[in-house]
Coordinates of N, CA and C in Angstrom, one line a residue:
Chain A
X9 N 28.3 199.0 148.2 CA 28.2 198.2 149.4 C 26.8 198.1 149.9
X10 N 26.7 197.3 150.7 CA 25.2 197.3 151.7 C 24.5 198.3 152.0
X11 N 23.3 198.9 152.0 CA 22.5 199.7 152.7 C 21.3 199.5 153.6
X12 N 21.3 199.7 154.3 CA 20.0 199.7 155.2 C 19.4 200.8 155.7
X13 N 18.1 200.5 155.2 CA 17.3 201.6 156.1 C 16.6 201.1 156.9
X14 N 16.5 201.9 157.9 CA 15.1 201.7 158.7 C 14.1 202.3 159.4
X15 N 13.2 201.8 159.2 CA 11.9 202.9 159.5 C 11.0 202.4 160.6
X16 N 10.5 203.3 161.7 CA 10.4 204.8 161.8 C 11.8 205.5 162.8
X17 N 11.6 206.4 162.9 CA 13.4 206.6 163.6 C 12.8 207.0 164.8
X18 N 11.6 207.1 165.2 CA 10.9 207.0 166.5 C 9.4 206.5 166.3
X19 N 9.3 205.8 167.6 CA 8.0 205.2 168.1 C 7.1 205.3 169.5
X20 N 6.2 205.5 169.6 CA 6.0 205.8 170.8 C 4.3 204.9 170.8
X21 N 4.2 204.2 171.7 CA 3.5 203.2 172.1 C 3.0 203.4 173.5
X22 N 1.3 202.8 174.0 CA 1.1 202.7 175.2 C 1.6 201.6 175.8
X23 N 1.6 200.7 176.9 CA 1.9 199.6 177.5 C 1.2 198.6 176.6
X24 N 1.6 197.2 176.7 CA 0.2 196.6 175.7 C 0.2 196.5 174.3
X25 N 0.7 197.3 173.6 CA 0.3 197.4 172.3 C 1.5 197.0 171.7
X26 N 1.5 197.3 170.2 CA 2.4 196.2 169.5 C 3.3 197.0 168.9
X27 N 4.5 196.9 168.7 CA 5.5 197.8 168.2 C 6.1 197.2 166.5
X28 N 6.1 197.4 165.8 CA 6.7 197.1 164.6 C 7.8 198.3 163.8
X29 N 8.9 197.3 163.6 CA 9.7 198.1 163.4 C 10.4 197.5 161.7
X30 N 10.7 198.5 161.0 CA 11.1 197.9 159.4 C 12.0 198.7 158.8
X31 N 12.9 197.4 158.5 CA 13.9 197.7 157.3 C 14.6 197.2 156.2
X32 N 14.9 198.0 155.4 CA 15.0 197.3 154.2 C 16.6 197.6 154.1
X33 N 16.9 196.3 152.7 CA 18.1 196.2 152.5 C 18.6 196.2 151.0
X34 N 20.3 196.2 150.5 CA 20.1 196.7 149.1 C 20.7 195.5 148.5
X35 N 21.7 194.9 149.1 CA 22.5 193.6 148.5 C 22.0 192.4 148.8
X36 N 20.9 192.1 147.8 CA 20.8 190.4 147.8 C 21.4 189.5 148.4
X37 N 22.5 189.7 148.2 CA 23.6 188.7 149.1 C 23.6 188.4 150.1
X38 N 23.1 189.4 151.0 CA 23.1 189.1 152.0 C 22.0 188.1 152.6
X39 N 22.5 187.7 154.2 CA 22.0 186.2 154.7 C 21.5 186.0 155.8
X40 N 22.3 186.9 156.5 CA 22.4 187.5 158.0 C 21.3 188.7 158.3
X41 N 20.7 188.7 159.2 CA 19.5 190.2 159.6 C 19.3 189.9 161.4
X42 N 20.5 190.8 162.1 CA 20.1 190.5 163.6 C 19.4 191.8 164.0
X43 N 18.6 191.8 165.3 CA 18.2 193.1 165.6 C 18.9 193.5 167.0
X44 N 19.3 194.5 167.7 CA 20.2 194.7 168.5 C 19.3 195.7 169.1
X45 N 19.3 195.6 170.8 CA 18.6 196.7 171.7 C 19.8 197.3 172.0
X46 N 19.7 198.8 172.3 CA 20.4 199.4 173.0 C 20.0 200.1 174.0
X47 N 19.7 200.4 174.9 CA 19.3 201.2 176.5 C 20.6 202.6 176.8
X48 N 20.0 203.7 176.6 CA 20.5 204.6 176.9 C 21.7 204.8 177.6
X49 N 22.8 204.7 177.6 CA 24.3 204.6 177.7 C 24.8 203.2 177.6
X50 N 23.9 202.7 177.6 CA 24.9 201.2 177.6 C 25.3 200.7 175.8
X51 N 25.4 199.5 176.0 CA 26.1 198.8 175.2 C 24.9 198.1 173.8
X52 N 25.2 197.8 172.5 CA 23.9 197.6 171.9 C 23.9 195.8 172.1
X53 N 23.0 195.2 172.6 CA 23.1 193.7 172.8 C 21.8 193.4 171.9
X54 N 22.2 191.9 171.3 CA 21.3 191.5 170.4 C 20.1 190.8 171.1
X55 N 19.2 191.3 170.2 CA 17.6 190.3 171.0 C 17.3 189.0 169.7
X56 N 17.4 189.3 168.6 CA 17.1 188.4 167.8 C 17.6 188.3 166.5
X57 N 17.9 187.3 166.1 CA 18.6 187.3 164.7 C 17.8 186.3 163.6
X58 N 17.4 186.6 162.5 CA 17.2 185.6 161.4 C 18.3 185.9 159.9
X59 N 18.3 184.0 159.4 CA 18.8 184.0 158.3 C 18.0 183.4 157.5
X60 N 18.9 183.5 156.1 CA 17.9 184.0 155.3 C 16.9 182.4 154.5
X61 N 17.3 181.1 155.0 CA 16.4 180.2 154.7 C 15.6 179.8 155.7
X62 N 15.5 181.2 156.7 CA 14.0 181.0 157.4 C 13.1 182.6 157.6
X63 N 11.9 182.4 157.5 CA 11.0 183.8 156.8 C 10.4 183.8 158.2
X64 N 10.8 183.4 159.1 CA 10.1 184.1 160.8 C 10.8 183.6 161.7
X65 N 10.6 184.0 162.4 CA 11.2 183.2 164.1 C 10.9 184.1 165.1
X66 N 10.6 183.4 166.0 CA 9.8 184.0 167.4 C 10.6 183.5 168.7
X67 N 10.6 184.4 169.5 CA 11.0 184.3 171.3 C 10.3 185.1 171.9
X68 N 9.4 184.9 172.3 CA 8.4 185.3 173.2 C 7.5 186.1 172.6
X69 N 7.8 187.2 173.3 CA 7.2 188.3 172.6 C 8.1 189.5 171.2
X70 N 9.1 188.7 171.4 CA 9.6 189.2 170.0 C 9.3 188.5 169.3
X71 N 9.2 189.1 167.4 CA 9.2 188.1 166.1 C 10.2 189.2 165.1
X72 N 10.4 188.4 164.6 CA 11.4 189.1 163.3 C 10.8 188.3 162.1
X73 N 10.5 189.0 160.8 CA 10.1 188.5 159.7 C 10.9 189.0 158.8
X74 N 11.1 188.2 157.6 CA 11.9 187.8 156.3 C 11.2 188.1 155.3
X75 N 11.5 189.4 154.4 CA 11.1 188.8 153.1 C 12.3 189.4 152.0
X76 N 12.4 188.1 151.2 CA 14.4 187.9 150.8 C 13.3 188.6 149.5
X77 N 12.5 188.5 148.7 CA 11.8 189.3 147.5 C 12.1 190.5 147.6
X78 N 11.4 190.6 148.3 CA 11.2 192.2 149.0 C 12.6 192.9 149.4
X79 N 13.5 192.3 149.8 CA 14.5 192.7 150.4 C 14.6 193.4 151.7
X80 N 13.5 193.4 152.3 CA 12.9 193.9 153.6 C 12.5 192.6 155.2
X81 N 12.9 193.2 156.0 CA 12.6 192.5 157.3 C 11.8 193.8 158.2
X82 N 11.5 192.7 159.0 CA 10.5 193.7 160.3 C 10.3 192.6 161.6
X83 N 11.1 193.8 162.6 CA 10.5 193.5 163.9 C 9.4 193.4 164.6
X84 N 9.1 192.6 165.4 CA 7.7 192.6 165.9 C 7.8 192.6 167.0
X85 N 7.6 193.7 168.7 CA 7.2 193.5 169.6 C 6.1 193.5 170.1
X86 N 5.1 192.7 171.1 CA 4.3 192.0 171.3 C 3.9 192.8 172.8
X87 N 3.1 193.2 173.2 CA 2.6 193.5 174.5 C 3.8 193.7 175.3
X88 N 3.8 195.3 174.7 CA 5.3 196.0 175.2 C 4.9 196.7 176.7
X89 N 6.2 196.7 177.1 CA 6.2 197.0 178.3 C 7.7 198.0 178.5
X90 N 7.3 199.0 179.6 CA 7.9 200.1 179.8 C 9.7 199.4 179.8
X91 N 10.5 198.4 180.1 CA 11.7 198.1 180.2 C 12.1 197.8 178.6
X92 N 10.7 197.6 177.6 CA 11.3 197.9 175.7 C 11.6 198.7 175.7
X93 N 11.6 199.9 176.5 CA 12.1 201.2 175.8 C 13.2 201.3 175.3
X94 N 14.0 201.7 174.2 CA 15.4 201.8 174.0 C 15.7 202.1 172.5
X95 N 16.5 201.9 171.9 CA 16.9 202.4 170.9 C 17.0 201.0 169.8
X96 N 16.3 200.7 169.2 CA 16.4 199.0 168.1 C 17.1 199.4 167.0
X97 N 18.2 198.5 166.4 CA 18.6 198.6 165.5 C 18.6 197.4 164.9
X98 N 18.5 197.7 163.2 CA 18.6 196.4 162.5 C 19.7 196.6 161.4
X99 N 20.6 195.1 161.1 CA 21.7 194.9 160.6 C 21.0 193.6 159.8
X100 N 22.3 194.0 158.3 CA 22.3 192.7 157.8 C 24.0 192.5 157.3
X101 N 24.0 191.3 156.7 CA 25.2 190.6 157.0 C 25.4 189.8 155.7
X102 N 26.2 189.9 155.1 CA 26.6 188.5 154.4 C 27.2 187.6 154.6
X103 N 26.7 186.5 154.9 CA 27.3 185.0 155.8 C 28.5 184.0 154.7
X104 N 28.4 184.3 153.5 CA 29.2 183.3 152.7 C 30.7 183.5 152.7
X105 N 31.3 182.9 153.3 CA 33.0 183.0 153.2 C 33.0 183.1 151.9
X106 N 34.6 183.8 151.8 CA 35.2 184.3 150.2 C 34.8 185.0 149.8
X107 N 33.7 186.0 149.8 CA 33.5 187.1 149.2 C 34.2 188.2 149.8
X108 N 34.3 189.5 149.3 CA 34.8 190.6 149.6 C 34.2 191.2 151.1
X109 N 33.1 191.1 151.2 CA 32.6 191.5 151.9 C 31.9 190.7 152.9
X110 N 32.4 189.2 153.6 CA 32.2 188.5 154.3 C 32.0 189.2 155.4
X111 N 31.4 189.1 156.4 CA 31.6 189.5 157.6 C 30.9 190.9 158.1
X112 N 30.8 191.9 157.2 CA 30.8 193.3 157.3 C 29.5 193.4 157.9
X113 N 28.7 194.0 159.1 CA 28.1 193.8 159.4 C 27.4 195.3 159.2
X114 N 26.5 195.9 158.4 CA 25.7 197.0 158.5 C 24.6 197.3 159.0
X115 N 24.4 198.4 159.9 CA 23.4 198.8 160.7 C 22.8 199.8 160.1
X116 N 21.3 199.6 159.9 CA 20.2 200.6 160.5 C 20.5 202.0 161.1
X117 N 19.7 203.1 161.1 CA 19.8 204.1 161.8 C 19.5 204.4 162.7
X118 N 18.8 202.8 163.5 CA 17.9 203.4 164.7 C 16.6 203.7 164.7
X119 N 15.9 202.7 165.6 CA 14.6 203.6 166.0 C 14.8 203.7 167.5
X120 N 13.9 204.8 168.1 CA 13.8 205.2 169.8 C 12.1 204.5 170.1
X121 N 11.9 203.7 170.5 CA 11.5 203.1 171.1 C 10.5 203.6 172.8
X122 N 10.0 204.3 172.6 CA 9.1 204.6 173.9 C 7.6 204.1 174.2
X123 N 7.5 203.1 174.9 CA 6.3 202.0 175.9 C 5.9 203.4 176.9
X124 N 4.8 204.0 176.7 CA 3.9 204.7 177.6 C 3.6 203.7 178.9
X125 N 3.6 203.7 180.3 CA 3.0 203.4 180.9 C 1.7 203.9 181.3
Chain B
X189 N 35.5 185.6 183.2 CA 35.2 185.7 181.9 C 34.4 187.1 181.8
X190 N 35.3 187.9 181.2 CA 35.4 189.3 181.6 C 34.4 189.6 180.0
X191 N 34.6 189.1 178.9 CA 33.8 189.5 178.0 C 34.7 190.1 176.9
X192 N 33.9 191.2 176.5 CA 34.9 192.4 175.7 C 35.3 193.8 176.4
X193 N 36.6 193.7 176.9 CA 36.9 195.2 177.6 C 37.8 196.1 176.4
X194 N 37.2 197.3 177.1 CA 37.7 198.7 176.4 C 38.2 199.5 177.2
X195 N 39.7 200.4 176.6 CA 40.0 201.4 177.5 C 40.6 202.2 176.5
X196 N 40.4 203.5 177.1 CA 39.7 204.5 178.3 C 38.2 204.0 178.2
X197 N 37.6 204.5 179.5 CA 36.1 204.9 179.0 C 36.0 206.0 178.8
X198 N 36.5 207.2 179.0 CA 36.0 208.7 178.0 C 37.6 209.5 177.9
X199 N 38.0 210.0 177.2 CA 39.3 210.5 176.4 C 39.0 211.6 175.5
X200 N 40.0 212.8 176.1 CA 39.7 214.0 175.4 C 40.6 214.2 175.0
X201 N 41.1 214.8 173.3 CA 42.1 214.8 172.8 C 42.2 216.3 172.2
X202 N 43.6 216.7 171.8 CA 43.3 217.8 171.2 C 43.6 217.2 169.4
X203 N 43.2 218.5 168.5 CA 43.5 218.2 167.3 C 45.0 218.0 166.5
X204 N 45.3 216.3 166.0 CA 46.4 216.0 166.0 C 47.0 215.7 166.5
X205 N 46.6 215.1 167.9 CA 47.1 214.0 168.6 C 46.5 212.9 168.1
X206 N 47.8 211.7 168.6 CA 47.3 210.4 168.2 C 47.3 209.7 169.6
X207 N 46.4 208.1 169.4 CA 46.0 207.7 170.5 C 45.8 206.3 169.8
X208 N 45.8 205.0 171.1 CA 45.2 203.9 170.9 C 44.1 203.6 171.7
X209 N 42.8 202.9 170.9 CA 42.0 202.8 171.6 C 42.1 201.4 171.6
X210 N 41.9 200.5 173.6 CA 41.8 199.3 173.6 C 41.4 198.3 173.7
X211 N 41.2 197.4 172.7 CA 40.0 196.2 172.8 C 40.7 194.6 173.3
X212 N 39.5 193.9 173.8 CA 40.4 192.9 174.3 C 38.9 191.8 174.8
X213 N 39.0 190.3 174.1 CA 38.2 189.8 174.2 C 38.6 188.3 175.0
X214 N 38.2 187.7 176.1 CA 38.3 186.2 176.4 C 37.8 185.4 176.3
X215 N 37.3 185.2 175.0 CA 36.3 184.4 174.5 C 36.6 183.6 173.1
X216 N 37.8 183.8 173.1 CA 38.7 182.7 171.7 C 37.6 183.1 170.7
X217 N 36.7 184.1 170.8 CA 36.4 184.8 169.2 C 36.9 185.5 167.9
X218 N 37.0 184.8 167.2 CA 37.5 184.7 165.4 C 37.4 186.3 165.3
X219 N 36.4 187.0 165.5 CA 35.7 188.0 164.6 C 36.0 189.2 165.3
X220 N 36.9 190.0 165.3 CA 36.5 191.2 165.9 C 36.4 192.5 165.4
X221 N 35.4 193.7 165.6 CA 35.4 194.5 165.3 C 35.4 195.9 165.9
X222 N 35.4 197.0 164.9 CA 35.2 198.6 165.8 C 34.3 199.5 164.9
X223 N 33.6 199.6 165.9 CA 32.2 200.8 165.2 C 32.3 202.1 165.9
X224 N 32.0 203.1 165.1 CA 31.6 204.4 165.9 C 30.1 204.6 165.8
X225 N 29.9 205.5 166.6 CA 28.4 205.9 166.5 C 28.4 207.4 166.9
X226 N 27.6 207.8 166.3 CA 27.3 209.0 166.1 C 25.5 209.3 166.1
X227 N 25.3 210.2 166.6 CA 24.0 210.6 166.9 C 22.9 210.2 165.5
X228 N 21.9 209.8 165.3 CA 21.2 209.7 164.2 C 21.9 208.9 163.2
X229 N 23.0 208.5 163.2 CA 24.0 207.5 162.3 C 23.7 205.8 162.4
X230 N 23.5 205.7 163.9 CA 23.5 204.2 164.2 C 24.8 203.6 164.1
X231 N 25.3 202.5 164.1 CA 26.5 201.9 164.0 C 27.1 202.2 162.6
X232 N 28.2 202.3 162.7 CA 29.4 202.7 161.2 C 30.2 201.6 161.4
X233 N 31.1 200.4 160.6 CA 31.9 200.0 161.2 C 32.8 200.5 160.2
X234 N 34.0 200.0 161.3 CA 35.6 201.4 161.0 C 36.2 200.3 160.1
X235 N 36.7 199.3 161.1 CA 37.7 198.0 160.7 C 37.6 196.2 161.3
X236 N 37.4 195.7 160.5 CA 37.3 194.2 161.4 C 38.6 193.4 160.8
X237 N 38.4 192.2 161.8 CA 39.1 191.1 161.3 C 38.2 189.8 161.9
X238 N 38.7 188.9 160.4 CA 38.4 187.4 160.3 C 39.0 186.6 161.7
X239 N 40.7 187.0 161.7 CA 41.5 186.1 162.5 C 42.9 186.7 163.1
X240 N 43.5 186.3 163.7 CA 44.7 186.7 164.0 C 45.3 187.3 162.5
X241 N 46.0 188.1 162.5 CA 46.7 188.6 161.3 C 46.0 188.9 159.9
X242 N 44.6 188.9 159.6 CA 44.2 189.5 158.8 C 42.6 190.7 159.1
X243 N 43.0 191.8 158.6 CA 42.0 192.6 158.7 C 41.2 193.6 157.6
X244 N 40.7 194.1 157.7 CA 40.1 194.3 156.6 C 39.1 195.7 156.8
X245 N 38.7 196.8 156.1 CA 38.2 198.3 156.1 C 36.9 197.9 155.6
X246 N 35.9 198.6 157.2 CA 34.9 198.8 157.1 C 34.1 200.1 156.3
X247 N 33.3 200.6 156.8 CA 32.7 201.8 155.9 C 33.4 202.9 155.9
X248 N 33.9 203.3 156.8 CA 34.6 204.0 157.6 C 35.8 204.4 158.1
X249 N 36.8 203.5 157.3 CA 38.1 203.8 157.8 C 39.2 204.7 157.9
X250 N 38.7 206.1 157.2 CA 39.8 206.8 157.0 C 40.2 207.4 158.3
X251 N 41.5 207.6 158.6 CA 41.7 208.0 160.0 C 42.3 206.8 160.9
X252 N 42.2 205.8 160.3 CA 42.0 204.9 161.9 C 43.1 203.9 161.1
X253 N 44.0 203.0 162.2 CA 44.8 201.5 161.6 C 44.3 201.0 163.0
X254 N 44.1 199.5 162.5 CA 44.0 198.2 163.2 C 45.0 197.5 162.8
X255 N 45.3 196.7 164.0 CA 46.0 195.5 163.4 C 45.6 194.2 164.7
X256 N 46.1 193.2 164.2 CA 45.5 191.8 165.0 C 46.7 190.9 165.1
X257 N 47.4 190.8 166.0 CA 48.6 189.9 166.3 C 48.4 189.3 166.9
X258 N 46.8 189.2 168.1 CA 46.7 187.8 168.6 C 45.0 187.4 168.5
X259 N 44.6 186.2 168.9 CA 43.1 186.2 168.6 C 42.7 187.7 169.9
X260 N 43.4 187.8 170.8 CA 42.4 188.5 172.4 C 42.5 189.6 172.2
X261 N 43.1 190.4 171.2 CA 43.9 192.1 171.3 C 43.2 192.5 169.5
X262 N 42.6 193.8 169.5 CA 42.5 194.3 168.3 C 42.3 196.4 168.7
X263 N 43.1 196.6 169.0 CA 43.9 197.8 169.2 C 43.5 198.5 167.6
X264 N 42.6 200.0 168.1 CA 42.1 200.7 167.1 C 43.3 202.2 167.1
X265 N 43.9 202.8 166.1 CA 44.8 203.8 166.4 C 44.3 205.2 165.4
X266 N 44.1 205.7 166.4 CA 43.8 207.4 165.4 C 44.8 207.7 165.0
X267 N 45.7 208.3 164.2 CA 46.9 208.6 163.4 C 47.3 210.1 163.5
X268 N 45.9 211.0 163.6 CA 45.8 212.4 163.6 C 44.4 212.8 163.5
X269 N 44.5 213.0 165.3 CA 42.6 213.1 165.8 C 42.0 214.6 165.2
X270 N 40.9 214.7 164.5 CA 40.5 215.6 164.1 C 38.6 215.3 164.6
X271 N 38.2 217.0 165.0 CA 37.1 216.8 166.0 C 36.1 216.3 165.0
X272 N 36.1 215.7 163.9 CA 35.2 214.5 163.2 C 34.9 213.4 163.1
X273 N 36.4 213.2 164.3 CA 36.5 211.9 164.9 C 35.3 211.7 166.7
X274 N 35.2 213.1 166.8 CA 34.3 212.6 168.3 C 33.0 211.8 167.8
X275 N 33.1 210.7 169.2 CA 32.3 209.6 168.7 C 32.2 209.1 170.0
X276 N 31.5 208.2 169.7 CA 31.7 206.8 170.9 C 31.7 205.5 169.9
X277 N 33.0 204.8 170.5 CA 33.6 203.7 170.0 C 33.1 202.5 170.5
X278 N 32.9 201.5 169.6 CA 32.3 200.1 170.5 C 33.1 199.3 169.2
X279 N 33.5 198.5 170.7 CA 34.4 197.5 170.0 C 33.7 195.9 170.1
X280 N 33.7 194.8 169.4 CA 33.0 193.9 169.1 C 33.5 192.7 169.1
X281 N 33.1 191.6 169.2 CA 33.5 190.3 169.0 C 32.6 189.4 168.6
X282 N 32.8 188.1 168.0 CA 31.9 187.1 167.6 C 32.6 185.7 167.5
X283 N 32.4 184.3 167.5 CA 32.7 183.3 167.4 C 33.3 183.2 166.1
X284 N 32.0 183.5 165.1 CA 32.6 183.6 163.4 C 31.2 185.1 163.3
X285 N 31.8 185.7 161.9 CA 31.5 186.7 161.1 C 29.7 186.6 161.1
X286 N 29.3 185.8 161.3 CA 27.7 185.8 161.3 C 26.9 185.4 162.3
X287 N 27.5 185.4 163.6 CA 27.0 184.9 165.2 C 27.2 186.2 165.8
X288 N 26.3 185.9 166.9 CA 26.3 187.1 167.5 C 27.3 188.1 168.1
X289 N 27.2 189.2 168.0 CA 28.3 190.0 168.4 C 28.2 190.3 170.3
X290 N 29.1 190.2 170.3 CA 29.2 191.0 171.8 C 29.9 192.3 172.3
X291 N 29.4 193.1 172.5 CA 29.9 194.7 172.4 C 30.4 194.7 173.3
X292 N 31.8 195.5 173.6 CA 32.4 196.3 174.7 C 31.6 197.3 175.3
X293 N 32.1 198.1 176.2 CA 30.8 198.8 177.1 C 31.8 200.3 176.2
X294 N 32.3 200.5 175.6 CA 32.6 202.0 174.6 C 33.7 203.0 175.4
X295 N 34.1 203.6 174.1 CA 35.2 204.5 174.4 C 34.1 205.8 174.3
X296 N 34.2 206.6 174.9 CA 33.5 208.3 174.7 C 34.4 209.1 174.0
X297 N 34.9 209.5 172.5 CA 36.1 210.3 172.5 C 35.7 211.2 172.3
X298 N 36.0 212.5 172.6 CA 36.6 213.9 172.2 C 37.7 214.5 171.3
X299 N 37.0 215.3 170.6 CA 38.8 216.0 170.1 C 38.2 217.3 169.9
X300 N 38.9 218.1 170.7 CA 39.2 219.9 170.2 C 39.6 220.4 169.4

């Protein structure tokens, strides 16, 4: 099945500065790569998702990049600020109906996420 | 438009008790699922389903039955809780299999 890693399993950042977060995946197949925040007891909600016939996409100060060669993606935050703090996780996915493994959605191990003020 | 609810929010079991944990979405989403999480693990998923009446074993399933009888209801069942099972449970939903998911706010479980 699917494996994901991801790297670093902690980060720690001043205000300002740029956070990059990376992981790699093992089944080609896959199509799907969302990134999910989670905040300390709560719930993990998604901030950004890319698939796989596009190699970037941006919302603000977030970016997520693609590389299907590589089998690797990476988060980009942008002039972080103390409310990034939290726990990022990245997932991939295989989007093609009829396979075995349609749907299954594999997660990352987590990085912790700490913006210095 | 309540989202995805879960109950209990925290549940202490002893070893070899069974239990149902409850998911419940209003949002006529296709997709639902149940992950555990565990410290340094990240999300595991246990069991999903496509649609009403079909479901299917995630990474994780031993221990646990799902089943799906309507789109709103996807009811996770421990069979015989063993303290390998303490976790926190988040249950999930999506439109289809590759749109965003929306988490329940989690079960906390225990087992002694």
């Amino acid at each position: 099945g699917e494996n994901v890693e991801q790297h670093p399993s902690t980060l720690s950042v001043q205000e300002g500065d740029s956070a990059v977060i990376k992981c790699t995946y093992s089944d080609s197949a896959s199509n799907y790569f969302p990134w999910y925040k989670q905040e300390l007891g709560k719930r993990p909600q998604l901030i950004i998702d890319i698939r796989s016939n596009v190699g970037e996409k941006k919302d603000q100060r977030i970016a997520v990049t693609l590389n299907k060669t590589a089998k690797h993606f990476s988060l980009h935050i942008t002039e972080t600020q103390p409310e990034d703090s939290a726990v990022y996780f990245c997932a991939a996915s295989i989007g093609n109906a009829g396979g075995t493994s349609y749907g299954k959605l594999t997660f990352g191990q987590g990085t912790i996420l700490t913006v210095h003020p | 438009n309540a989202g995805v609810t879960q109950t209990p929010k925290f549940q202490v079991l002893k070893t070899g008790q069974s239990m149902t944990l409850q998911c419940a979405q209003d949002m006529n989403h296709e997709y639902m699922s149940w992950y555990r999480q565990d410290p340094g693990m990240g999300l595991r998923l246990i069991h999903y389903s496509v649609g009403a009446g079909i479901t299917d074993q995630g990474e994780v399933p031993n221990g646990y039955n799902v089943s799906r009888s309507t789109t709103e209801d996807f009811p996770l069942r421990l069979l015989s809780a063993a303290p390998s099972q303490t976790s926190v449970y988040f249950c999930a939903s999506s439109y289809r299999p590759v749109h965003t998911q929306y988490f329940g706010p989690g079960t906390r479980l225990t087992v002694l």
